[in-house]
Structure formats: C-alpha cells, structure tokens
Amino acid sequence: MKHLQEPTFRESVDLMFNRAVALMDLEPGLEEKIRVCNATYTVRFGVRLRGKIHTFVGYRSVHSEHMEPVKGGIRYSLAVNQDEVEALAALMTYKCALVEAPFGGSKGGLCVDPRDWDDVELERITRRFAYELAKRDLIHPSQNVPAPDMGTGEREMAWIADQYRRMNTTDINARACVTGKPLNAGGIAGRVEATGRGVQYALREFFRQEEDKAAAGLTGKLDGKRVIVQGLGNVGYHAAKFLSEEDGARITGIIEHDGALYSDDGLDVDAVRAWIMKHGGVTGFPDATHTAEGAAVLEHECDILIPAALEAVINMGNADRIKAPLIIEAANGPVTAGADEVLRKKGTVIIPDMYANAGGVTVSYFEWVKNLSHIRFGRMGRRQEEARHELIVRELEKLDDHLGDAWTMSPNFKEQYLRGAGELELVRSGLDDTMRTAYQSMREVWHGRDDVTDLRTAAYLVSIDKVASSYRALGL
Ligand code: NAD
C-alpha cells in the first residue's frame, strides 16, 4: 500500500527529474518544457457486450515530441488513471533518450481487468480502443507507436495492427504502427522476452564492474546470488528464468498478486509459471513455503531484489526494512521518491527503471525498423557470412590433419563458428550492446561527478542532456 504522505506517481517522477536538473545548467524555460506532459487524450467509448453497452475509459498521453514517432506501451488494468499514464509517458521520454531509441515518450492505458472478459470480448474492446486512438493519429507508424505493457501482449498488438490496417488500407508501412506483434504478424524474434532479457544484460554489466559491486557491498559473479522477484508476468518471468538458467542465480522468492513463495534452495521458475497459468496464482504451489502476505517478502534477505509488477511497492512504509543491497527496477516506478531517498541514505544501490526495463523499447525499435524496411534482419548477409566462415574452417581442418595430436579443433567449434547470425542472434547482439553502452554512460556520470551519488540521478542527467540537445536543434 502506498504511504499516505507520498506524492503521486507523476509527482514522484517530477521530483526525481527536479533533483537531476538542479545539477544542470539548462537555459531558462527549457527545464519546464522538458518536464511537462505535452498532451493527454481521454476517451470514453461504449461496446455492446453481454446484452448491454459497457463504457470504457482509456488514455493516451504524449509527453515529449522532440523526436517522432512517440512511443510507449498500452496498459490494461483497473488502476489505470491519468496521473499514472502521464508518469509512464515521461519515463518513456527519458528511457528512449538514455538508450538512444529515436522516439519521444508516450503511454496509454485502458481501465479494464482483462480477466473479466473472454477473448472475443477483449478483441472487440481492443479494436474499438484502437479505432478511437488511430482516428486521432494516436496510433500511427510515423507519429505514435504503442507496444505491450501490463495486461497486454502480442495478441492485443496483433489486433491493434490489424485494426489500423483496416482503417489505412493503402499504407504500405501500416505494420509499423505498433510493436510487440507476433512473429507471423510483422513482429521480431526476441521481442516477447526483450524486457526480461534486458534486465539480465543490465545485471551482467553491473557485475562486470568491481567498483559498482563494491558500492552495493557485493562481490563475485551472478552465480549463486539470491534473487527475489515480484511479479512473474512477462518481464519478471523472463528475467528470473534467464538469470537462474543462464547465470546460476538462485530465485529464492517469487511474489505474486495472491501471496509469495520462498525457498532458500531456489524456486523452479518454469514450474511456478506453469502453476500460475493453470491455477491463476501461486497459492497451493508445492515445494515452497507460501505466505499470503506477499509484500512482506520484499523485506526478506537477498542479494538482488527485482520488482517487476507495479509502481510504488517500495515506499515510505517499507523502505527502511528493505534488506536487499541491490534493487533493479524491472517495473516502472516501483520505488517512490520518498523511498528512494531512504534507500540512498542506507547505501542501497538502485538500477533505475528508465534503464533497467529499456530492453522492451530497444527491441521494439528494431521491430519498427524491420517493419519500415520490409525485410527480416540477417536475410541478406547470413549465408554470405557462413560461406566466409567455411573458408576459415577448411583451412583449420587442413591444419588439424597436418598437426595430428599436437593440435585439434575444439568439439562443437565448427558448427558454432559456421552458423551465421539470424534475426534472434542479431536482436540479442543489438540489445546487449544497447544495455552495455547505456550503463557505461550512466556510470561515467555516477563515478565522475562529486555531486552525483546514485545511478538514477546519473540516468536522468544523461537523458535530459540528450533531450535538451534535441530541443536546441529544433530551434524552439
Ligand atoms: P504482466 O501483466 O505480464 O505481469 C505483471 C505481473 O504482476 C502478473 O503476473 C501479475 O499477476 C503480477 N501482479 C499483479 N499485482 C501484483 C501484486 N500486487 N504483487 C505481486 N505481483 C502482482 O506485465 P509486464 O508486461 O511484465 O509489466 C510489468 C512491469 O514492467 C510494469 O511496470 C510495466 O510497465 C513494466 N514494463 C513492461 C515492459 C514490457 O515489455 N512488457 C517493458 C517495460 C516495462
């Protein structure tokens, strides 16, 4: 529960923004131009369902148009409101700038609980919402490109893309009007997992830096680190799965909407996910301890805490009891401005949302480029790359024959080296590069300036500087 005296989500984002701009020397007025949300459209529309007309409320907020199109997810939740959508749109502006995705920030939301409606009903609701947004160019390949967020996924994006195409039958770039689509409807390999994959790459980069680990009082590698994840949805599931399967991390806690599971030996992420899919929650899962007081598990001992569900879950009410030395904000806004202050004073290192969950928008950017270029990544170069590798392998085989036991090719080398990069490999490479480069830009400011003591302020400084440069170039 959010602490009573705390600011709203949007005020929280503004407070963090203000902390950063106080350290900058922006020309008069530019600070406010960057901070304010340009426009928020509210729509109320009716859909005839189950024998009566149901009215739904939706939003699309455009925070900054210093670059177009603007970009940001569409969220389905009963908690959606204007304040939240505007906060999330602002975060999108800073996120895109930080990871150099050439977009302004936007966000959308629909007040609906997807669990209340069946597939056919949800499709009708989604298509109607898409229609309302598209007719005002709030869905458009060159102006506003949504993506999945909480409560939405590939299926909703496919409906939106199809709705836009029906309204714009001659637009050759229609598919680029939304990202996060299924592969067979203009999507890109690796998009579903992208945000969780980005969290993994961010942690890998953090663990490569001795100085940064030391700031959190951590040592060694990710292998064996105890991780607690809140929210086993798209982002939390993929992050937990990759960290446990590929980096040896131990998932000791999983917090869901109906309580939490914990086990010092580590939880089987796929088994928990399968249980949630079947039973609707974690309750009753065998091989782990369950508590109905899910949020209390945020306060358990662990090395890394990954909030990947909702905003404001770490607030003035529990911040002083959080024991994790490292928090990576996979969700947007999980730590309130007040809690951020408490945790900073305690020495907790926070890898901020605008960086930590930027994997989604990064791969969305690749998908948008793919849609506009009308060709799959890797299609032109893959076989040519394989042919060149083949030349080297043939020479190595000659050497192998010639040297006998003195030298021999490692097992699997040939098949691994021969394989040219397909779309998935290229997407992962582009995402890894993006996460590493953006992390370096933040840590340079974090360690390079005496007046910057945390990664969040560093992230804001890097991104605001980029947005400011764009505005200057626009000649406002
Ligand atoms: P999702 O709907 O797939 O998953 C959310 C999960 O959180 C669900 O499993 C849900 O049951 C769980 N949950 C709900 N209430 C909870 C509670 N009170 N306690 C614990 N768990 C609870 O959503 P998602 O796409 O994974 O998004 C999660 C967060 O990540 C959001 O803040 C979103 O804005 C952010 N994000 C998502 C993406 C993306 O690509 N999907 C990209 C960037 C940021």
PDB file of C-alpha atoms in Angstrom, residues 212-466:
ATOM      1  CA  ASP A 212      29.846  -0.772  -8.678  1.00  0.00           C
ATOM      2  CA  LYS A 213      29.517  -4.123  -6.928  1.00  0.00           C
ATOM      3  CA  ALA A 214      31.564  -2.735  -4.059  1.00  0.00           C
ATOM      4  CA  ALA A 215      29.122   0.183  -3.747  1.00  0.00           C
ATOM      5  CA  ALA A 216      26.393  -2.384  -3.039  1.00  0.00           C
ATOM      6  CA  GLY A 217      28.669  -4.463  -0.804  1.00  0.00           C
ATOM      7  CA  LEU A 218      28.532  -7.360  -3.285  1.00  0.00           C
ATOM      8  CA  THR A 219      31.374  -9.464  -4.660  1.00  0.00           C
ATOM      9  CA  GLY A 220      31.878 -12.214  -7.229  1.00  0.00           C
ATOM     10  CA  LYS A 221      29.562 -13.158 -10.056  1.00  0.00           C
ATOM     11  CA  LEU A 222      25.817 -13.543 -10.513  1.00  0.00           C
ATOM     12  CA  ASP A 223      26.289 -17.267  -9.954  1.00  0.00           C
ATOM     13  CA  GLY A 224      24.716 -18.257  -6.628  1.00  0.00           C
ATOM     14  CA  LYS A 225      23.253 -14.812  -5.871  1.00  0.00           C
ATOM     15  CA  ARG A 226      19.877 -14.897  -4.070  1.00  0.00           C
ATOM     16  CA  VAL A 227      17.178 -13.128  -6.061  1.00  0.00           C
ATOM     17  CA  ILE A 228      13.616 -12.158  -5.078  1.00  0.00           C
ATOM     18  CA  VAL A 229      11.250 -11.265  -7.938  1.00  0.00           C
ATOM     19  CA  GLN A 230       7.914  -9.505  -7.595  1.00  0.00           C
ATOM     20  CA  GLY A 231       5.534 -10.260 -10.467  1.00  0.00           C
ATOM     21  CA  LEU A 232       6.022 -13.366 -12.608  1.00  0.00           C
ATOM     22  CA  GLY A 233       4.459 -11.801 -15.703  1.00  0.00           C
ATOM     23  CA  ASN A 234       6.208 -11.083 -18.973  1.00  0.00           C
ATOM     24  CA  VAL A 235       9.111  -9.106 -17.507  1.00  0.00           C
ATOM     25  CA  GLY A 236       9.574 -10.895 -14.175  1.00  0.00           C
ATOM     26  CA  TYR A 237       9.270 -14.382 -15.626  1.00  0.00           C
ATOM     27  CA  HIS A 238      11.849 -13.871 -18.361  1.00  0.00           C
ATOM     28  CA  ALA A 239      14.293 -12.081 -16.074  1.00  0.00           C
ATOM     29  CA  ALA A 240      14.040 -14.807 -13.408  1.00  0.00           C
ATOM     30  CA  LYS A 241      14.229 -17.613 -15.967  1.00  0.00           C
ATOM     31  CA  PHE A 242      17.336 -16.298 -17.739  1.00  0.00           C
ATOM     32  CA  LEU A 243      19.132 -15.337 -14.517  1.00  0.00           C
ATOM     33  CA  SER A 244      18.579 -18.773 -12.999  1.00  0.00           C
ATOM     34  CA  GLU A 245      19.116 -20.882 -16.137  1.00  0.00           C
ATOM     35  CA  GLU A 246      21.994 -18.983 -17.729  1.00  0.00           C
ATOM     36  CA  ASP A 247      23.754 -17.127 -14.899  1.00  0.00           C
ATOM     37  CA  GLY A 248      23.292 -19.540 -11.994  1.00  0.00           C
ATOM     38  CA  ALA A 249      21.336 -17.101  -9.810  1.00  0.00           C
ATOM     39  CA  ARG A 250      19.055 -18.634  -7.164  1.00  0.00           C
ATOM     40  CA  ILE A 251      15.447 -17.387  -7.220  1.00  0.00           C
ATOM     41  CA  THR A 252      14.664 -17.571  -3.500  1.00  0.00           C
ATOM     42  CA  GLY A 253      11.385 -15.627  -3.603  1.00  0.00           C
ATOM     43  CA  ILE A 254       8.536 -15.024  -6.054  1.00  0.00           C
ATOM     44  CA  ILE A 255       5.841 -12.529  -5.081  1.00  0.00           C
ATOM     45  CA  GLU A 256       2.532 -12.591  -6.948  1.00  0.00           C
ATOM     46  CA  HIS A 257      -0.877 -10.949  -6.549  1.00  0.00           C
ATOM     47  CA  ASP A 258      -2.082 -13.730  -4.222  1.00  0.00           C
ATOM     48  CA  GLY A 259       0.944 -14.026  -1.942  1.00  0.00           C
ATOM     49  CA  ALA A 260       4.536 -15.166  -2.195  1.00  0.00           C
ATOM     50  CA  LEU A 261       6.620 -18.317  -2.438  1.00  0.00           C
ATOM     51  CA  TYR A 262      10.068 -18.663  -0.956  1.00  0.00           C
ATOM     52  CA  SER A 263      12.685 -21.349  -0.750  1.00  0.00           C
ATOM     53  CA  ASP A 264      16.333 -20.960   0.247  1.00  0.00           C
ATOM     54  CA  ASP A 265      17.270 -23.713  -2.208  1.00  0.00           C
ATOM     55  CA  GLY A 266      15.817 -21.734  -5.106  1.00  0.00           C
ATOM     56  CA  LEU A 267      12.496 -22.000  -6.945  1.00  0.00           C
ATOM     57  CA  ASP A 268      11.922 -23.642 -10.312  1.00  0.00           C
ATOM     58  CA  VAL A 269      10.757 -20.606 -12.303  1.00  0.00           C
ATOM     59  CA  ASP A 270       9.115 -22.564 -15.133  1.00  0.00           C
ATOM     60  CA  ALA A 271       7.251 -24.794 -12.688  1.00  0.00           C
ATOM     61  CA  VAL A 272       5.917 -21.744 -10.804  1.00  0.00           C
ATOM     62  CA  ARG A 273       4.930 -20.048 -14.050  1.00  0.00           C
ATOM     63  CA  ALA A 274       3.105 -23.189 -15.233  1.00  0.00           C
ATOM     64  CA  TRP A 275       1.298 -23.331 -11.868  1.00  0.00           C
ATOM     65  CA  ILE A 276       0.191 -19.690 -12.180  1.00  0.00           C
ATOM     66  CA  MET A 277      -1.072 -20.295 -15.723  1.00  0.00           C
ATOM     67  CA  LYS A 278      -3.130 -23.253 -14.551  1.00  0.00           C
ATOM     68  CA  HIS A 279      -4.366 -22.030 -11.161  1.00  0.00           C
ATOM     69  CA  GLY A 280      -4.358 -18.247 -11.576  1.00  0.00           C
ATOM     70  CA  GLY A 281      -1.862 -17.616  -8.770  1.00  0.00           C
ATOM     71  CA  VAL A 282       0.934 -19.079  -6.652  1.00  0.00           C
ATOM     72  CA  THR A 283      -1.337 -20.391  -3.878  1.00  0.00           C
ATOM     73  CA  GLY A 284      -1.033 -24.150  -3.439  1.00  0.00           C
ATOM     74  CA  PHE A 285       2.292 -24.483  -5.269  1.00  0.00           C
ATOM     75  CA  PRO A 286       4.155 -27.447  -3.776  1.00  0.00           C
ATOM     76  CA  ASP A 287       7.920 -27.499  -2.929  1.00  0.00           C
ATOM     77  CA  ALA A 288       7.987 -23.994  -1.421  1.00  0.00           C
ATOM     78  CA  THR A 289       6.736 -22.024   1.563  1.00  0.00           C
ATOM     79  CA  HIS A 290       3.736 -19.850   0.800  1.00  0.00           C
ATOM     80  CA  THR A 291       2.680 -16.690   2.580  1.00  0.00           C
ATOM     81  CA  ALA A 292      -0.454 -14.700   1.853  1.00  0.00           C
ATOM     82  CA  GLU A 293       1.440 -11.557   2.939  1.00  0.00           C
ATOM     83  CA  GLY A 294       3.269 -11.258  -0.384  1.00  0.00           C
ATOM     84  CA  ALA A 295       4.639  -7.742   0.029  1.00  0.00           C
ATOM     85  CA  ALA A 296       6.408  -8.768   3.260  1.00  0.00           C
ATOM     86  CA  VAL A 297       8.766 -10.938   1.170  1.00  0.00           C
ATOM     87  CA  LEU A 298      10.153  -7.742  -0.395  1.00  0.00           C
ATOM     88  CA  GLU A 299      11.775  -7.268   3.009  1.00  0.00           C
ATOM     89  CA  HIS A 300      13.478 -10.693   3.088  1.00  0.00           C
ATOM     90  CA  GLU A 301      17.262 -11.111   2.997  1.00  0.00           C
ATOM     91  CA  CYS A 302      18.544 -11.479  -0.569  1.00  0.00           C
ATOM     92  CA  ASP A 303      21.296 -10.127  -2.829  1.00  0.00           C
ATOM     93  CA  ILE A 304      19.130  -8.736  -5.621  1.00  0.00           C
ATOM     94  CA  LEU A 305      15.525  -7.555  -5.457  1.00  0.00           C
ATOM     95  CA  ILE A 306      13.641  -7.337  -8.756  1.00  0.00           C
ATOM     96  CA  PRO A 307      10.281  -5.543  -8.501  1.00  0.00           C
ATOM     97  CA  ALA A 308       8.646  -6.448 -11.840  1.00  0.00           C
ATOM     98  CA  ALA A 309       4.951  -5.814 -11.211  1.00  0.00           C
ATOM     99  CA  LEU A 310       3.521  -2.498 -10.058  1.00  0.00           C
ATOM    100  CA  GLU A 311       4.571   1.014  -9.130  1.00  0.00           C
ATOM    101  CA  ALA A 312       5.097   2.326  -5.570  1.00  0.00           C
ATOM    102  CA  VAL A 313       5.599  -1.105  -3.995  1.00  0.00           C
ATOM    103  CA  ILE A 314       8.697   0.153  -2.197  1.00  0.00           C
ATOM    104  CA  ASN A 315       7.530   3.247  -0.394  1.00  0.00           C
ATOM    105  CA  MET A 316       7.915   5.253   2.818  1.00  0.00           C
ATOM    106  CA  GLY A 317       6.020   2.473   4.578  1.00  0.00           C
ATOM    107  CA  ASN A 318       8.608  -0.268   3.987  1.00  0.00           C
ATOM    108  CA  ALA A 319      11.786   1.326   2.587  1.00  0.00           C
ATOM    109  CA  ASP A 320      13.729   1.202   5.859  1.00  0.00           C
ATOM    110  CA  ARG A 321      13.038  -2.534   6.167  1.00  0.00           C
ATOM    111  CA  ILE A 322      14.279  -3.484   2.674  1.00  0.00           C
ATOM    112  CA  LYS A 323      17.417  -5.590   3.149  1.00  0.00           C
ATOM    113  CA  ALA A 324      18.481  -6.170  -0.459  1.00  0.00           C
ATOM    114  CA  PRO A 325      21.726  -4.257  -1.182  1.00  0.00           C
ATOM    115  CA  LEU A 326      20.847  -4.090  -4.892  1.00  0.00           C
ATOM    116  CA  ILE A 327      17.445  -3.305  -6.417  1.00  0.00           C
ATOM    117  CA  ILE A 328      16.874  -3.451 -10.158  1.00  0.00           C
ATOM    118  CA  GLU A 329      13.644  -1.731 -11.186  1.00  0.00           C
ATOM    119  CA  ALA A 330      12.230  -4.054 -13.827  1.00  0.00           C
ATOM    120  CA  ALA A 331       8.794  -2.446 -13.336  1.00  0.00           C
ATOM    121  CA  ASN A 332       8.210   1.242 -13.950  1.00  0.00           C
ATOM    122  CA  GLY A 333       8.248   3.367 -10.810  1.00  0.00           C
ATOM    123  CA  PRO A 334       8.372   0.589  -8.173  1.00  0.00           C
ATOM    124  CA  VAL A 335      10.311   2.851  -5.769  1.00  0.00           C
ATOM    125  CA  THR A 336       8.668   6.135  -4.744  1.00  0.00           C
ATOM    126  CA  ALA A 337      10.685   9.339  -4.498  1.00  0.00           C
ATOM    127  CA  GLY A 338      10.473   9.185  -0.686  1.00  0.00           C
ATOM    128  CA  ALA A 339      11.654   5.566  -0.554  1.00  0.00           C
ATOM    129  CA  ASP A 340      14.440   6.401  -2.992  1.00  0.00           C
ATOM    130  CA  GLU A 341      15.754   8.957  -0.508  1.00  0.00           C
ATOM    131  CA  VAL A 342      15.624   6.480   2.401  1.00  0.00           C
ATOM    132  CA  LEU A 343      17.370   3.762   0.380  1.00  0.00           C
ATOM    133  CA  ARG A 344      20.059   6.103  -0.945  1.00  0.00           C
ATOM    134  CA  LYS A 345      20.910   7.106   2.618  1.00  0.00           C
ATOM    135  CA  LYS A 346      21.117   3.416   3.562  1.00  0.00           C
ATOM    136  CA  GLY A 347      23.562   2.795   0.712  1.00  0.00           C
ATOM    137  CA  THR A 348      21.240   0.558  -1.322  1.00  0.00           C
ATOM    138  CA  VAL A 349      22.187   0.624  -4.992  1.00  0.00           C
ATOM    139  CA  ILE A 350      19.198   1.058  -7.317  1.00  0.00           C
ATOM    140  CA  ILE A 351      19.471   0.343 -11.032  1.00  0.00           C
ATOM    141  CA  PRO A 352      16.701   2.689 -12.224  1.00  0.00           C
ATOM    142  CA  ASP A 353      13.630   1.741 -14.283  1.00  0.00           C
ATOM    143  CA  MET A 354      14.384   4.050 -17.200  1.00  0.00           C
ATOM    144  CA  TYR A 355      17.480   1.938 -17.831  1.00  0.00           C
ATOM    145  CA  ALA A 356      16.626  -1.447 -16.311  1.00  0.00           C
ATOM    146  CA  ASN A 357      13.474  -2.129 -18.329  1.00  0.00           C
ATOM    147  CA  ALA A 358      14.580  -0.403 -21.546  1.00  0.00           C
ATOM    148  CA  GLY A 359      15.116  -3.756 -23.277  1.00  0.00           C
ATOM    149  CA  GLY A 360      11.488  -3.732 -24.409  1.00  0.00           C
ATOM    150  CA  VAL A 361      11.603  -0.404 -26.191  1.00  0.00           C
ATOM    151  CA  THR A 362      15.025  -1.214 -27.624  1.00  0.00           C
ATOM    152  CA  VAL A 363      13.763  -4.353 -29.372  1.00  0.00           C
ATOM    153  CA  SER A 364      10.552  -2.506 -30.282  1.00  0.00           C
ATOM    154  CA  TYR A 365      12.804  -0.031 -32.084  1.00  0.00           C
ATOM    155  CA  PHE A 366      14.372  -2.926 -34.023  1.00  0.00           C
ATOM    156  CA  GLU A 367      10.885  -4.223 -34.872  1.00  0.00           C
ATOM    157  CA  TRP A 368       9.771  -0.814 -36.124  1.00  0.00           C
ATOM    158  CA  VAL A 369      12.893  -0.558 -38.316  1.00  0.00           C
ATOM    159  CA  LYS A 370      12.229  -4.085 -39.622  1.00  0.00           C
ATOM    160  CA  ASN A 371       8.632  -3.145 -40.491  1.00  0.00           C
ATOM    161  CA  LEU A 372       9.732   0.012 -42.321  1.00  0.00           C
ATOM    162  CA  SER A 373      12.485  -1.781 -44.221  1.00  0.00           C
ATOM    163  CA  HIS A 374      10.188  -4.719 -45.043  1.00  0.00           C
ATOM    164  CA  ILE A 375      12.953  -7.268 -44.591  1.00  0.00           C
ATOM    165  CA  ARG A 376      13.973  -9.629 -41.826  1.00  0.00           C
ATOM    166  CA  PHE A 377      17.284  -8.854 -40.125  1.00  0.00           C
ATOM    167  CA  GLY A 378      20.046 -11.184 -41.310  1.00  0.00           C
ATOM    168  CA  ARG A 379      18.316 -12.182 -44.542  1.00  0.00           C
ATOM    169  CA  MET A 380      20.883 -10.595 -46.847  1.00  0.00           C
ATOM    170  CA  GLY A 381      24.128 -11.384 -45.018  1.00  0.00           C
ATOM    171  CA  ARG A 382      23.676 -14.657 -43.168  1.00  0.00           C
ATOM    172  CA  ARG A 383      24.696 -17.161 -45.856  1.00  0.00           C
ATOM    173  CA  GLN A 384      27.488 -14.954 -47.076  1.00  0.00           C
ATOM    174  CA  GLU A 385      28.865 -14.828 -43.540  1.00  0.00           C
ATOM    175  CA  GLU A 386      28.604 -18.619 -43.334  1.00  0.00           C
ATOM    176  CA  ALA A 387      30.458 -19.001 -46.658  1.00  0.00           C
ATOM    177  CA  ARG A 388      33.358 -16.880 -45.397  1.00  0.00           C
ATOM    178  CA  HIS A 389      33.498 -18.827 -42.142  1.00  0.00           C
ATOM    179  CA  GLU A 390      33.555 -22.028 -44.159  1.00  0.00           C
ATOM    180  CA  LEU A 391      36.780 -20.865 -45.841  1.00  0.00           C
ATOM    181  CA  ILE A 392      38.478 -20.470 -42.475  1.00  0.00           C
ATOM    182  CA  VAL A 393      37.169 -23.770 -41.150  1.00  0.00           C
ATOM    183  CA  ARG A 394      38.528 -25.561 -44.241  1.00  0.00           C
ATOM    184  CA  GLU A 395      41.968 -24.091 -43.656  1.00  0.00           C
ATOM    185  CA  LEU A 396      41.791 -25.075 -39.970  1.00  0.00           C
ATOM    186  CA  GLU A 397      40.836 -28.608 -40.948  1.00  0.00           C
ATOM    187  CA  LYS A 398      43.974 -28.816 -43.093  1.00  0.00           C
ATOM    188  CA  LEU A 399      45.996 -27.716 -40.072  1.00  0.00           C
ATOM    189  CA  ASP A 400      44.191 -30.270 -37.950  1.00  0.00           C
ATOM    190  CA  ASP A 401      45.178 -33.050 -40.362  1.00  0.00           C
ATOM    191  CA  HIS A 402      48.738 -31.773 -40.609  1.00  0.00           C
ATOM    192  CA  LEU A 403      49.467 -31.362 -36.892  1.00  0.00           C
ATOM    193  CA  GLY A 404      47.920 -34.635 -35.760  1.00  0.00           C
ATOM    194  CA  ASP A 405      47.751 -34.865 -31.945  1.00  0.00           C
ATOM    195  CA  ALA A 406      49.696 -31.617 -31.423  1.00  0.00           C
ATOM    196  CA  TRP A 407      46.617 -29.516 -32.162  1.00  0.00           C
ATOM    197  CA  THR A 408      42.989 -30.323 -32.686  1.00  0.00           C
ATOM    198  CA  MET A 409      39.837 -28.279 -33.199  1.00  0.00           C
ATOM    199  CA  SER A 410      37.653 -27.989 -30.088  1.00  0.00           C
ATOM    200  CA  PRO A 411      34.451 -30.015 -30.193  1.00  0.00           C
ATOM    201  CA  ASN A 412      31.470 -28.003 -31.460  1.00  0.00           C
ATOM    202  CA  PHE A 413      33.767 -25.224 -32.735  1.00  0.00           C
ATOM    203  CA  LYS A 414      32.964 -25.988 -36.358  1.00  0.00           C
ATOM    204  CA  GLU A 415      29.187 -25.984 -36.037  1.00  0.00           C
ATOM    205  CA  GLN A 416      29.147 -22.960 -33.727  1.00  0.00           C
ATOM    206  CA  TYR A 417      31.506 -20.900 -35.871  1.00  0.00           C
ATOM    207  CA  LEU A 418      29.879 -21.867 -39.154  1.00  0.00           C
ATOM    208  CA  ARG A 419      26.427 -20.668 -38.140  1.00  0.00           C
ATOM    209  CA  GLY A 420      25.730 -17.164 -39.463  1.00  0.00           C
ATOM    210  CA  ALA A 421      23.698 -14.765 -37.335  1.00  0.00           C
ATOM    211  CA  GLY A 422      19.929 -14.945 -37.828  1.00  0.00           C
ATOM    212  CA  GLU A 423      17.401 -12.414 -36.607  1.00  0.00           C
ATOM    213  CA  LEU A 424      17.357 -13.629 -32.996  1.00  0.00           C
ATOM    214  CA  GLU A 425      21.159 -13.501 -32.673  1.00  0.00           C
ATOM    215  CA  LEU A 426      21.229 -10.010 -34.183  1.00  0.00           C
ATOM    216  CA  VAL A 427      18.446  -8.769 -31.896  1.00  0.00           C
ATOM    217  CA  ARG A 428      20.268 -10.120 -28.833  1.00  0.00           C
ATOM    218  CA  SER A 429      23.521  -8.577 -30.007  1.00  0.00           C
ATOM    219  CA  GLY A 430      21.857  -5.195 -30.552  1.00  0.00           C
ATOM    220  CA  LEU A 431      20.135  -5.376 -27.176  1.00  0.00           C
ATOM    221  CA  ASP A 432      23.305  -6.395 -25.343  1.00  0.00           C
ATOM    222  CA  ASP A 433      25.233  -3.570 -26.979  1.00  0.00           C
ATOM    223  CA  THR A 434      22.498  -1.073 -26.081  1.00  0.00           C
ATOM    224  CA  MET A 435      22.345  -2.159 -22.434  1.00  0.00           C
ATOM    225  CA  ARG A 436      26.135  -2.077 -22.051  1.00  0.00           C
ATOM    226  CA  THR A 437      26.560   1.298 -23.745  1.00  0.00           C
ATOM    227  CA  ALA A 438      23.749   2.925 -21.760  1.00  0.00           C
ATOM    228  CA  TYR A 439      25.105   1.507 -18.497  1.00  0.00           C
ATOM    229  CA  GLN A 440      28.548   2.932 -19.270  1.00  0.00           C
ATOM    230  CA  SER A 441      27.048   6.367 -19.943  1.00  0.00           C
ATOM    231  CA  MET A 442      25.294   6.301 -16.544  1.00  0.00           C
ATOM    232  CA  ARG A 443      28.237   5.023 -14.533  1.00  0.00           C
ATOM    233  CA  GLU A 444      30.584   7.617 -16.051  1.00  0.00           C
ATOM    234  CA  VAL A 445      28.376  10.319 -14.528  1.00  0.00           C
ATOM    235  CA  TRP A 446      27.824   8.357 -11.286  1.00  0.00           C
ATOM    236  CA  HIS A 447      31.548   7.975 -10.613  1.00  0.00           C
ATOM    237  CA  GLY A 448      32.740  11.046 -12.483  1.00  0.00           C
ATOM    238  CA  ARG A 449      30.837  13.769 -10.629  1.00  0.00           C
ATOM    239  CA  ASP A 450      31.117  14.524  -6.912  1.00  0.00           C
ATOM    240  CA  ASP A 451      27.546  15.831  -6.786  1.00  0.00           C
ATOM    241  CA  VAL A 452      26.044  12.607  -8.181  1.00  0.00           C
ATOM    242  CA  THR A 453      25.764   9.755  -5.711  1.00  0.00           C
ATOM    243  CA  ASP A 454      23.310   7.391  -7.390  1.00  0.00           C
ATOM    244  CA  LEU A 455      22.561   5.744 -10.724  1.00  0.00           C
ATOM    245  CA  ARG A 456      19.081   7.246 -11.032  1.00  0.00           C
ATOM    246  CA  THR A 457      20.316  10.833 -10.913  1.00  0.00           C
ATOM    247  CA  ALA A 458      23.075   9.850 -13.348  1.00  0.00           C
ATOM    248  CA  ALA A 459      20.492   8.314 -15.715  1.00  0.00           C
ATOM    249  CA  TYR A 460      18.358  11.474 -15.597  1.00  0.00           C
ATOM    250  CA  LEU A 461      21.400  13.667 -16.264  1.00  0.00           C
ATOM    251  CA  VAL A 462      22.388  11.645 -19.337  1.00  0.00           C
ATOM    252  CA  SER A 463      18.874  11.536 -20.771  1.00  0.00           C
ATOM    253  CA  ILE A 464      17.828  15.115 -20.007  1.00  0.00           C
ATOM    254  CA  ASP A 465      21.025  16.291 -21.655  1.00  0.00           C
ATOM    255  CA  LYS A 466      20.104  14.366 -24.816  1.00  0.00           C
TER     256      LYS A 466
END
